[in-house]
Tab-separated table of C-alpha atoms in Angstrom:
chain	number	residue	atom	x	y	z
Q	157	UNK	CA	-50.841	12.373	-40.817
Q	158	UNK	CA	-47.949	10.001	-40.027
Q	159	UNK	CA	-48.665	6.954	-37.932
Q	160	UNK	CA	-47.240	6.774	-34.400
Q	161	UNK	CA	-44.528	4.192	-33.658
Q	162	UNK	CA	-46.691	2.430	-31.092
Q	163	UNK	CA	-49.616	2.199	-33.484
Q	164	UNK	CA	-47.332	0.927	-36.250
Q	165	UNK	CA	-45.923	-1.915	-34.140
Q	166	UNK	CA	-49.359	-2.860	-32.915
Q	167	UNK	CA	-50.650	-3.039	-36.478
Q	168	UNK	CA	-47.527	-4.896	-37.592
Q	169	UNK	CA	-48.070	-7.624	-35.009
Q	170	UNK	CA	-51.699	-7.977	-36.025
Q	171	UNK	CA	-50.946	-8.143	-39.744
Q	172	UNK	CA	-47.698	-10.153	-39.568
Q	173	UNK	CA	-49.149	-13.392	-41.020
Q	174	UNK	CA	-50.884	-11.524	-43.815
Q	175	UNK	CA	-47.739	-9.808	-45.111
Q	176	UNK	CA	-45.663	-11.621	-47.779
Q	177	UNK	CA	-42.546	-13.387	-46.450
Q	178	UNK	CA	-40.217	-11.244	-48.543
Q	179	UNK	CA	-41.645	-8.099	-46.941
Q	180	UNK	CA	-41.496	-9.724	-43.456
Q	181	UNK	CA	-37.859	-10.689	-44.022
Q	182	UNK	CA	-37.007	-7.160	-45.033
Q	183	UNK	CA	-38.820	-5.712	-42.014
Q	184	UNK	CA	-36.926	-8.104	-39.709
Q	185	UNK	CA	-33.628	-7.060	-41.258
Q	186	UNK	CA	-34.450	-3.387	-40.782
Q	187	UNK	CA	-35.632	-4.090	-37.215
Q	188	UNK	CA	-32.388	-5.848	-36.314
Q	189	UNK	CA	-30.372	-2.922	-37.522
Q	190	UNK	CA	-32.675	-0.552	-35.673
Q	191	UNK	CA	-32.253	-2.555	-32.466
Q	192	UNK	CA	-28.454	-2.462	-32.889
Q	193	UNK	CA	-28.567	1.311	-33.348
Q	194	UNK	CA	-30.889	1.718	-30.366
Q	195	UNK	CA	-28.516	-0.468	-28.260
Q	196	UNK	CA	-25.578	1.695	-29.295
Q	197	UNK	CA	-27.587	4.814	-28.424
Q	198	UNK	CA	-28.384	3.280	-25.033
Q	199	UNK	CA	-24.686	2.502	-24.424
Q	200	UNK	CA	-23.702	5.997	-25.449
Q	201	UNK	CA	-26.275	7.349	-23.025
Q	202	UNK	CA	-24.758	5.299	-20.175
Q	203	UNK	CA	-21.296	6.606	-21.066
Q	204	UNK	CA	-22.071	10.265	-21.782
Q	205	UNK	CA	-25.426	11.386	-20.390
Q	206	UNK	CA	-26.247	9.376	-17.280
Q	207	UNK	CA	-26.554	11.734	-14.334
Q	208	UNK	CA	-26.917	11.098	-10.585
Q	209	UNK	CA	-29.107	14.190	-10.248
Q	210	UNK	CA	-31.413	13.604	-13.223
Q	211	UNK	CA	-31.963	9.881	-13.543
Q	212	UNK	CA	-33.113	7.028	-11.289
Q	213	UNK	CA	-32.094	3.414	-10.817
Q	214	UNK	CA	-35.461	2.336	-12.254
Q	215	UNK	CA	-34.731	4.190	-15.463
Q	216	UNK	CA	-31.257	2.735	-15.761
Q	217	UNK	CA	-32.470	-0.767	-15.006
Q	218	UNK	CA	-35.154	-0.361	-17.698
Q	219	UNK	CA	-32.506	0.611	-20.263
Q	220	UNK	CA	-30.388	-2.439	-19.330
Q	221	UNK	CA	-33.380	-4.768	-19.564
Q	222	UNK	CA	-34.332	-3.423	-23.015
Q	223	UNK	CA	-30.738	-3.305	-24.306
Q	224	UNK	CA	-28.559	-5.730	-22.291
Q	225	UNK	CA	-25.593	-5.299	-24.639
Q	226	UNK	CA	-25.432	-1.599	-23.803
Q	227	UNK	CA	-23.741	-2.488	-20.499
Q	228	UNK	CA	-20.864	-4.132	-22.378
Q	229	UNK	CA	-20.471	-1.357	-24.959
Q	230	UNK	CA	-17.064	0.239	-24.922
Q	231	UNK	CA	-16.429	3.853	-25.724
Q	232	UNK	CA	-13.606	5.194	-27.948
Q	233	UNK	CA	-11.099	4.733	-25.080
Q	234	UNK	CA	-12.203	1.186	-24.396
Q	235	UNK	CA	-14.035	2.024	-21.160
Q	236	UNK	CA	-17.081	0.045	-20.079
Q	237	UNK	CA	-20.088	2.105	-18.870
Q	238	UNK	CA	-19.284	1.091	-15.277
Q	239	UNK	CA	-15.790	2.595	-15.776
Q	240	UNK	CA	-17.075	5.778	-17.387
Q	241	UNK	CA	-19.254	6.215	-14.298
Q	242	UNK	CA	-16.137	6.745	-12.212
Q	243	UNK	CA	-15.429	10.109	-13.780
Q	244	UNK	CA	-17.022	13.475	-13.205
Q	245	UNK	CA	-17.343	15.305	-16.552
Q	246	UNK	CA	-18.382	18.971	-16.634
Q	247	UNK	CA	-20.018	18.593	-13.253
Q	248	UNK	CA	-21.981	15.508	-14.296
Q	249	UNK	CA	-21.559	12.461	-12.103
Q	250	UNK	CA	-23.014	8.956	-12.466
Q	251	UNK	CA	-20.925	7.073	-9.911
Q	252	UNK	CA	-23.945	6.230	-7.736
Q	253	UNK	CA	-25.111	3.807	-10.472
Q	254	UNK	CA	-21.944	1.666	-10.196
Q	255	UNK	CA	-23.541	-0.867	-7.782
Q	256	UNK	CA	-26.543	-1.316	-10.107
Q	257	UNK	CA	-24.286	-1.720	-13.145
Q	258	UNK	CA	-22.107	-4.195	-11.285
Q	259	UNK	CA	-25.075	-6.256	-10.113
Q	260	UNK	CA	-26.669	-6.336	-13.573
Q	261	UNK	CA	-23.254	-6.820	-15.132
Q	262	UNK	CA	-22.743	-9.987	-13.092
Q	263	UNK	CA	-26.036	-11.338	-14.354
Q	264	UNK	CA	-25.139	-10.496	-17.944
Q	265	UNK	CA	-21.466	-11.531	-17.787
Q	266	UNK	CA	-20.038	-8.054	-18.455
Q	267	UNK	CA	-16.220	-8.213	-18.543
Q	268	UNK	CA	-16.155	-11.994	-18.280
Q	269	UNK	CA	-17.214	-14.621	-15.804
Q	270	UNK	CA	-14.821	-13.627	-12.993
Q	271	UNK	CA	-15.038	-9.897	-13.524
Q	272	UNK	CA	-17.864	-9.130	-11.073
Q	273	UNK	CA	-19.790	-7.208	-13.664
Q	274	UNK	CA	-16.765	-5.164	-14.722
Q	275	UNK	CA	-15.462	-4.299	-11.248
Q	276	UNK	CA	-12.331	-6.380	-11.834
Q	277	UNK	CA	-11.928	-5.306	-15.450
Q	278	UNK	CA	-8.683	-3.470	-16.160
Q	279	UNK	CA	-9.071	0.230	-16.851
Q	280	UNK	CA	-7.737	0.561	-20.417
Q	281	UNK	CA	-5.791	3.787	-19.891
Q	282	UNK	CA	-4.112	2.794	-16.638
Q	283	UNK	CA	-0.392	2.229	-17.045
Q	284	UNK	CA	-0.251	0.002	-13.893
Q	285	UNK	CA	-3.062	-2.270	-14.983
Q	286	UNK	CA	-5.397	-1.226	-12.144
Q	287	UNK	CA	-9.018	-2.381	-12.238
Q	288	UNK	CA	-12.327	-0.593	-11.709
Q	289	UNK	CA	-12.358	-1.155	-7.933
Q	290	UNK	CA	-8.871	0.283	-7.570
Q	291	UNK	CA	-9.872	3.396	-9.514
Q	292	UNK	CA	-13.035	3.779	-7.517
Q	293	UNK	CA	-10.966	3.574	-4.336
Q	294	UNK	CA	-8.231	5.943	-5.392
Q	295	UNK	CA	-9.554	8.510	-7.887
Q	296	UNK	CA	-9.307	11.998	-6.443
Q	297	UNK	CA	-11.200	15.196	-7.187
Q	298	UNK	CA	-9.120	17.260	-9.590
Q	299	UNK	CA	-9.791	20.658	-7.953
Q	300	UNK	CA	-8.863	22.103	-4.594
Q	301	UNK	CA	-9.809	20.331	-1.390
Q	302	UNK	CA	-13.145	21.659	-0.163
Q	303	UNK	CA	-16.907	20.973	-0.302
Q	304	UNK	CA	-16.760	19.650	-3.896
Q	305	UNK	CA	-13.934	17.231	-3.143
Q	306	UNK	CA	-15.683	16.109	0.060
Q	307	UNK	CA	-18.846	15.357	-1.960
Q	308	UNK	CA	-16.786	13.465	-4.518
Q	309	UNK	CA	-15.251	11.344	-1.771
Q	310	UNK	CA	-18.559	10.848	0.081
Q	311	UNK	CA	-20.334	9.482	-2.996
Q	312	UNK	CA	-17.575	6.988	-3.685
Q	313	UNK	CA	-17.448	5.838	-0.079
Q	314	UNK	CA	-21.218	5.210	-0.228
Q	315	UNK	CA	-20.773	3.239	-3.452
Q	316	UNK	CA	-18.115	1.045	-1.770
Q	317	UNK	CA	-20.489	0.406	1.134
Q	318	UNK	CA	-23.269	-0.665	-1.247
Q	319	UNK	CA	-20.874	-2.941	-3.139
Q	320	UNK	CA	-19.904	-4.559	0.140
Q	321	UNK	CA	-23.612	-5.049	0.997
Q	322	UNK	CA	-24.105	-6.736	-2.392
Q	323	UNK	CA	-21.043	-8.967	-1.702
Q	324	UNK	CA	-19.414	-7.494	-4.825
Q	325	UNK	CA	-16.631	-5.960	-2.766
Q	326	UNK	CA	-14.860	-8.417	-0.470
Q	327	UNK	CA	-12.564	-7.921	2.483
Q	328	UNK	CA	-9.850	-9.891	0.747
Q	329	UNK	CA	-9.847	-7.263	-2.032
Q	330	UNK	CA	-8.328	-4.715	0.405
Q	331	UNK	CA	-5.077	-6.705	0.558
Q	332	UNK	CA	-5.180	-8.162	-2.956
Q	333	UNK	CA	-5.567	-4.803	-4.672
Q	334	UNK	CA	-3.898	-2.512	-2.129
Q	335	UNK	CA	-7.035	-0.505	-1.527
Q	336	UNK	CA	-5.803	1.203	1.655
Q	337	UNK	CA	-2.813	2.479	-0.312
Q	338	UNK	CA	-5.068	3.655	-3.146
Q	339	UNK	CA	-7.240	5.611	-0.728
Q	340	UNK	CA	-4.303	7.160	1.110
Q	341	UNK	CA	-4.850	10.752	0.085
Q	342	UNK	CA	-6.374	13.742	1.943
Q	343	UNK	CA	-9.133	13.932	-0.655
Q	344	UNK	CA	-10.041	10.249	-0.119
Q	345	UNK	CA	-10.412	10.407	3.676
Q	346	UNK	CA	-13.842	8.717	3.816
Q	347	UNK	CA	-12.713	5.863	1.597
Q	348	UNK	CA	-9.552	5.426	3.642
Q	349	UNK	CA	-11.637	5.314	6.820
Q	350	UNK	CA	-13.996	2.787	5.204
Q	351	UNK	CA	-11.190	0.379	4.344
Q	352	UNK	CA	-9.255	0.745	7.609
Q	353	UNK	CA	-12.387	0.278	9.715
Q	354	UNK	CA	-13.300	-2.866	7.749
Q	355	UNK	CA	-9.778	-4.305	7.841
Q	356	UNK	CA	-7.583	-2.587	10.457
Q	357	UNK	CA	-4.894	-5.241	9.915
Q	358	UNK	CA	-4.132	-3.557	6.570
Q	359	UNK	CA	-2.479	-0.765	8.576
Q	360	UNK	CA	-0.052	-3.278	10.043
Q	361	UNK	CA	0.883	-4.779	6.720
Q	362	UNK	CA	2.094	-8.055	8.208
Q	363	UNK	CA	2.741	-10.688	5.491
Q	364	UNK	CA	1.505	-8.153	2.958
Q	365	UNK	CA	2.752	-7.648	-0.584
Q	366	UNK	CA	2.411	-3.909	0.011
Q	367	UNK	CA	4.571	-1.440	1.899
Q	368	UNK	CA	3.237	-0.571	5.371
Q	369	UNK	CA	0.875	2.395	4.893
Q	370	UNK	CA	2.716	4.562	7.415
Q	371	UNK	CA	5.940	4.190	5.367
Q	372	UNK	CA	4.070	4.755	2.152
Q	373	UNK	CA	2.685	7.989	3.595
Q	374	UNK	CA	6.114	9.541	4.150
Q	375	UNK	CA	7.930	8.362	1.032
Q	376	UNK	CA	10.030	11.170	-0.320
Q	377	UNK	CA	8.410	11.128	-3.773
Q	378	UNK	CA	4.881	11.506	-2.460
Q	379	UNK	CA	2.972	14.783	-2.247
Q	380	UNK	CA	0.903	15.809	0.786
Q	381	UNK	CA	3.139	13.576	2.874
Q	382	UNK	CA	2.384	15.485	6.082
Q	383	UNK	CA	-1.385	14.994	5.715
Q	384	UNK	CA	-0.943	11.375	4.675
Q	385	UNK	CA	1.332	10.692	7.642
Q	386	UNK	CA	-1.291	12.131	9.976
Q	387	UNK	CA	-4.082	10.091	8.318
Q	388	UNK	CA	-2.256	6.784	8.821
Q	389	UNK	CA	-0.983	7.549	12.308
Q	390	UNK	CA	-4.418	8.660	13.458
Q	391	UNK	CA	-5.992	5.434	12.094
Q	392	UNK	CA	-3.193	3.381	13.613
Q	393	UNK	CA	-3.765	4.910	17.025
Q	394	UNK	CA	-7.528	4.207	16.727
Q	395	UNK	CA	-7.029	0.485	16.115
Q	396	UNK	CA	-3.534	-0.251	17.485
Q	397	UNK	CA	-2.866	2.189	20.361
Q	398	UNK	CA	-0.723	-0.433	22.144
Q	399	UNK	CA	1.663	-0.257	19.210
Q	400	UNK	CA	1.480	3.504	18.944
Q	401	UNK	CA	-0.086	3.281	15.518
Q	402	UNK	CA	3.098	1.608	14.101
Q	403	UNK	CA	5.055	4.815	14.570
Q	404	UNK	CA	8.171	2.764	15.311
Q	405	UNK	CA	7.701	-0.018	12.763
Q	406	UNK	CA	10.681	-0.341	10.476
Q	407	UNK	CA	11.404	-0.597	6.775
Q	408	UNK	CA	14.964	-1.328	5.684
Q	409	UNK	CA	16.003	-0.803	9.313
Q	410	UNK	CA	14.527	2.698	9.547
Q	411	UNK	CA	11.518	3.399	11.770
Q	412	UNK	CA	8.546	5.350	10.440
Q	413	UNK	CA	9.243	7.987	13.083
Q	414	UNK	CA	12.843	8.423	11.914
Q	415	UNK	CA	11.705	8.554	8.292
Q	416	UNK	CA	9.180	11.274	9.167
Q	417	UNK	CA	11.874	13.274	10.954
Q	418	UNK	CA	14.083	13.034	7.850
Q	419	UNK	CA	11.368	13.818	5.339
Q	420	UNK	CA	9.346	16.565	6.992
Q	421	UNK	CA	11.541	17.696	9.849
Q	422	UNK	CA	11.451	16.930	13.574
Q	423	UNK	CA	9.259	19.882	14.574
Q	424	UNK	CA	6.590	19.233	11.902
Q	425	UNK	CA	6.648	15.503	12.483
Q	426	UNK	CA	6.340	15.925	16.271
Q	427	UNK	CA	3.445	18.345	15.843
Q	428	UNK	CA	1.575	15.599	13.922
Q	429	UNK	CA	2.632	12.939	16.399
Q	430	UNK	CA	1.432	15.013	19.377
Q	431	UNK	CA	-1.905	15.559	17.589
Q	432	UNK	CA	-2.385	11.825	17.089
Q	433	UNK	CA	-0.766	10.774	20.394
Q	434	UNK	CA	-1.663	13.551	22.859
Q	435	UNK	CA	0.732	13.743	25.819
Q	436	UNK	CA	-2.320	13.910	28.096
Q	437	UNK	CA	-3.280	10.353	27.077
Q	438	UNK	CA	-0.282	8.975	28.928
Q	439	UNK	CA	1.003	6.666	26.231
Q	440	UNK	CA	4.503	5.403	27.187
Q	441	UNK	CA	6.053	6.715	23.997
Q	442	UNK	CA	9.571	6.898	25.420
Q	443	UNK	CA	9.421	3.229	26.398
Q	444	UNK	CA	8.647	2.440	22.770
Q	445	UNK	CA	11.440	4.720	21.564
Q	446	UNK	CA	14.009	2.988	23.761
Q	447	UNK	CA	12.864	-0.416	22.542
Q	448	UNK	CA	12.697	0.361	18.843
Q	449	UNK	CA	14.479	3.622	18.095
Q	450	UNK	CA	16.831	4.589	20.947
Q	451	UNK	CA	18.531	7.195	18.736
Q	452	UNK	CA	15.283	9.194	18.777
Q	453	UNK	CA	14.789	9.216	22.554
Q	454	UNK	CA	16.132	12.732	23.126
Q	455	UNK	CA	14.199	14.229	20.211
Q	456	UNK	CA	10.933	12.741	21.421
Q	457	UNK	CA	11.560	13.455	25.112
Q	458	UNK	CA	11.587	17.208	24.401
Q	459	UNK	CA	7.930	16.953	23.406
Q	460	UNK	CA	6.899	14.336	25.979
Q	461	UNK	CA	8.816	15.269	29.154
Q	462	UNK	CA	6.204	13.768	31.464
Q	463	UNK	CA	6.426	10.401	29.693
Q	464	UNK	CA	9.620	9.821	31.709
Q	465	UNK	CA	7.430	9.104	34.752
Q	466	UNK	CA	5.068	6.632	33.065
Q	467	UNK	CA	5.048	2.860	33.322
Q	468	UNK	CA	4.371	0.560	30.409
Q	469	UNK	CA	1.818	-2.241	30.244
Q	470	UNK	CA	4.238	-4.498	32.116
Q	471	UNK	CA	4.414	-1.891	34.911
Q	472	UNK	CA	8.024	-1.180	34.079
Q	473	UNK	CA	9.574	2.254	34.552
Q	474	UNK	CA	11.567	3.891	31.834
Q	475	UNK	CA	14.832	3.150	33.590
Q	476	UNK	CA	13.942	-0.559	33.800
Q	477	UNK	CA	13.208	-0.735	30.092
Q	478	UNK	CA	16.421	1.105	29.304
Q	479	UNK	CA	18.363	-1.292	31.539
Q	480	UNK	CA	16.857	-4.346	29.823
Q	481	UNK	CA	17.404	-3.054	26.303
Q	482	UNK	CA	21.042	-2.152	26.953
Q	483	UNK	CA	21.605	-5.685	28.208
Q	484	UNK	CA	19.728	-7.195	25.337
Q	485	UNK	CA	21.715	-5.271	22.738
Q	486	UNK	CA	25.024	-6.170	24.429
Q	487	UNK	CA	26.331	-2.621	24.198
Q	488	UNK	CA	27.384	-2.366	27.875
Q	489	UNK	CA	30.096	-4.575	29.358
Q	490	UNK	CA	31.094	-4.879	32.984
Q	491	UNK	CA	34.683	-4.074	32.099
Q	492	UNK	CA	33.934	-0.844	30.274
Q	493	UNK	CA	30.656	0.197	31.905
Q	494	UNK	CA	30.807	-1.184	35.423
Q	495	UNK	CA	28.818	1.719	36.883
Q	496	UNK	CA	25.914	0.794	34.653
Q	497	UNK	CA	25.640	-2.545	36.453
Q	498	UNK	CA	26.587	-1.341	39.930
Q	499	UNK	CA	23.927	1.447	39.863
Q	500	UNK	CA	21.185	-0.968	38.820
Q	501	UNK	CA	18.333	-1.055	41.323
Q	502	UNK	CA	17.082	-4.280	42.933
Q	503	UNK	CA	13.918	-3.957	40.839
Q	504	UNK	CA	15.978	-3.925	37.668
Q	505	UNK	CA	18.132	-6.872	38.698
Q	506	UNK	CA	15.353	-9.056	40.057
Q	507	UNK	CA	12.620	-8.562	37.477
Q	508	UNK	CA	12.146	-10.797	34.454
Q	509	UNK	CA	12.149	-9.055	31.057
Q	510	UNK	CA	8.592	-9.818	29.772
Q	511	UNK	CA	9.430	-9.779	26.050
Q	512	UNK	CA	12.106	-12.483	26.330
Q	513	UNK	CA	11.163	-14.233	29.577
Q	514	UNK	CA	14.762	-13.731	30.749
Q	515	UNK	CA	16.230	-12.228	33.918
Q	516	UNK	CA	18.919	-9.596	33.469
Q	517	UNK	CA	21.780	-12.029	34.241
Q	518	UNK	CA	20.395	-14.247	31.426
Q	519	UNK	CA	20.255	-11.338	29.007
Q	520	UNK	CA	23.907	-10.667	29.772
Q	521	UNK	CA	24.771	-14.313	29.060
Q	522	UNK	CA	23.041	-15.101	25.794
Q	523	UNK	CA	24.344	-14.866	22.265
Q	524	UNK	CA	27.799	-13.946	20.995
Q	525	UNK	CA	27.867	-10.882	23.265
Q	526	UNK	CA	27.968	-12.905	26.488
Q	527	UNK	CA	29.605	-10.969	29.329
Q	528	UNK	CA	30.603	-13.422	32.107
Q	529	UNK	CA	31.740	-10.660	34.459
Q	530	UNK	CA	28.340	-8.989	34.168
Q	531	UNK	CA	26.583	-12.347	34.656
Q	532	UNK	CA	28.595	-13.040	37.799
Q	533	UNK	CA	27.938	-9.596	39.252
Q	534	UNK	CA	24.188	-9.651	38.563
Q	535	UNK	CA	23.870	-13.119	40.104
Q	536	UNK	CA	25.879	-12.033	43.124
Q	537	UNK	CA	23.148	-9.455	43.746
Q	538	UNK	CA	20.550	-12.213	44.021
Q	539	UNK	CA	21.860	-15.812	43.789
Q	540	UNK	CA	18.320	-17.156	44.283
Q	541	UNK	CA	17.558	-16.296	40.666
Q	542	UNK	CA	19.574	-19.346	39.542
Q	543	UNK	CA	17.112	-22.005	38.432
Q	544	UNK	CA	14.136	-19.636	38.456
Q	545	UNK	CA	11.562	-20.490	35.799
Q	546	UNK	CA	12.989	-23.937	34.876
Q	547	UNK	CA	9.809	-25.725	35.995
Q	548	UNK	CA	7.814	-23.622	33.525
Q	549	UNK	CA	9.182	-25.567	30.549
Q	550	UNK	CA	6.512	-28.235	30.957
Q	551	UNK	CA	3.808	-25.822	29.825
Q	552	UNK	CA	5.752	-24.475	26.863
Q	553	UNK	CA	7.199	-21.348	28.493
Q	554	UNK	CA	10.721	-22.685	28.065
Q	555	UNK	CA	10.385	-23.125	24.319
Q	556	UNK	CA	8.830	-19.682	24.129
Q	557	UNK	CA	11.904	-18.211	25.837
Q	558	UNK	CA	14.124	-20.141	23.501
Q	559	UNK	CA	12.391	-18.609	20.475
Q	560	UNK	CA	12.696	-15.156	21.981
Q	561	UNK	CA	16.403	-15.656	22.723
Q	562	UNK	CA	16.944	-16.318	19.070
Q	563	UNK	CA	15.333	-12.981	18.272
Q	564	UNK	CA	17.727	-10.979	20.431
Q	565	UNK	CA	19.849	-8.704	18.295
């Protein structure tokens, strides 16, 4: 009867000193080769057989403790085990073990000292040089959207949460690696929500190396642009309702709203906009349109007729905002548009424009578009406005107005 492996090693330990050195040396050589083969087998197991449904973290941790090098073993494509875990193969998934692999990988130096256990290692087959975190954030289920794709997304969102808890995923990664952009897909909704809830400022894209997400969503070469546009606008309204979810932010002089109209059509775009910005919520969308995209006012007004009667956060009516913006843009002159000035109400003439800190007669005077006839007429309506606000310069308001004057287009 052949001896069991356990019995053999027990007996070998007991008899080690009695065995000739030549035999011991040969046994050690054979043992080293066996350990190498076992380590390769362990690595292959992590790449090809590890299964969320069949195996436990305790089992995986035991494998790593026995064969530490298995966690650094690359497969034929150059993937690390932590990268192979990102893929679902023939229904088998091992993505839930990514946090454990990353934690143990940090301890063992997998991928290098600054690689966070392989999380920042470049995925060998990625043409853009994306790393493991970027793939984890953006990989989508290959089949149709449904229960299977929802489960795929849910597991990866949970993994991201665990990595954050382990401090292996950092808030700065969202900007550095464009993770909101990576997750901008209908099949990655949970991951998109995870990133935008953690760092809402990523939706704004201020001082970012990346395109604003709302513009990315409606790029002409992107699929599912309608669903992506709705994803971003909905998130924008959740965190930045005062800016209408960046609907009117511009890229290359074109607002996201205008781009959506051009790419998916006014009716489809407005259906999405009304879903994310319900007319019943009384958002002054026409005020925003006049300020940022006056050419879209009529298109939007058809779908928000009651918005004409709203006031904005400065308590200004739509007509007041329109009056201010026409003055600010210098498109109306007293000579050619005298009725525009004559029909102005006292409220319009006597109220300071909050965004610039200037009264209407000042707006008519500043910049290269100064209209002295308009200035004279507006002042004649209320001469007491001369000198108003000068004593505010001591607290910095004057310099603030100066900066805002320079911004007038």
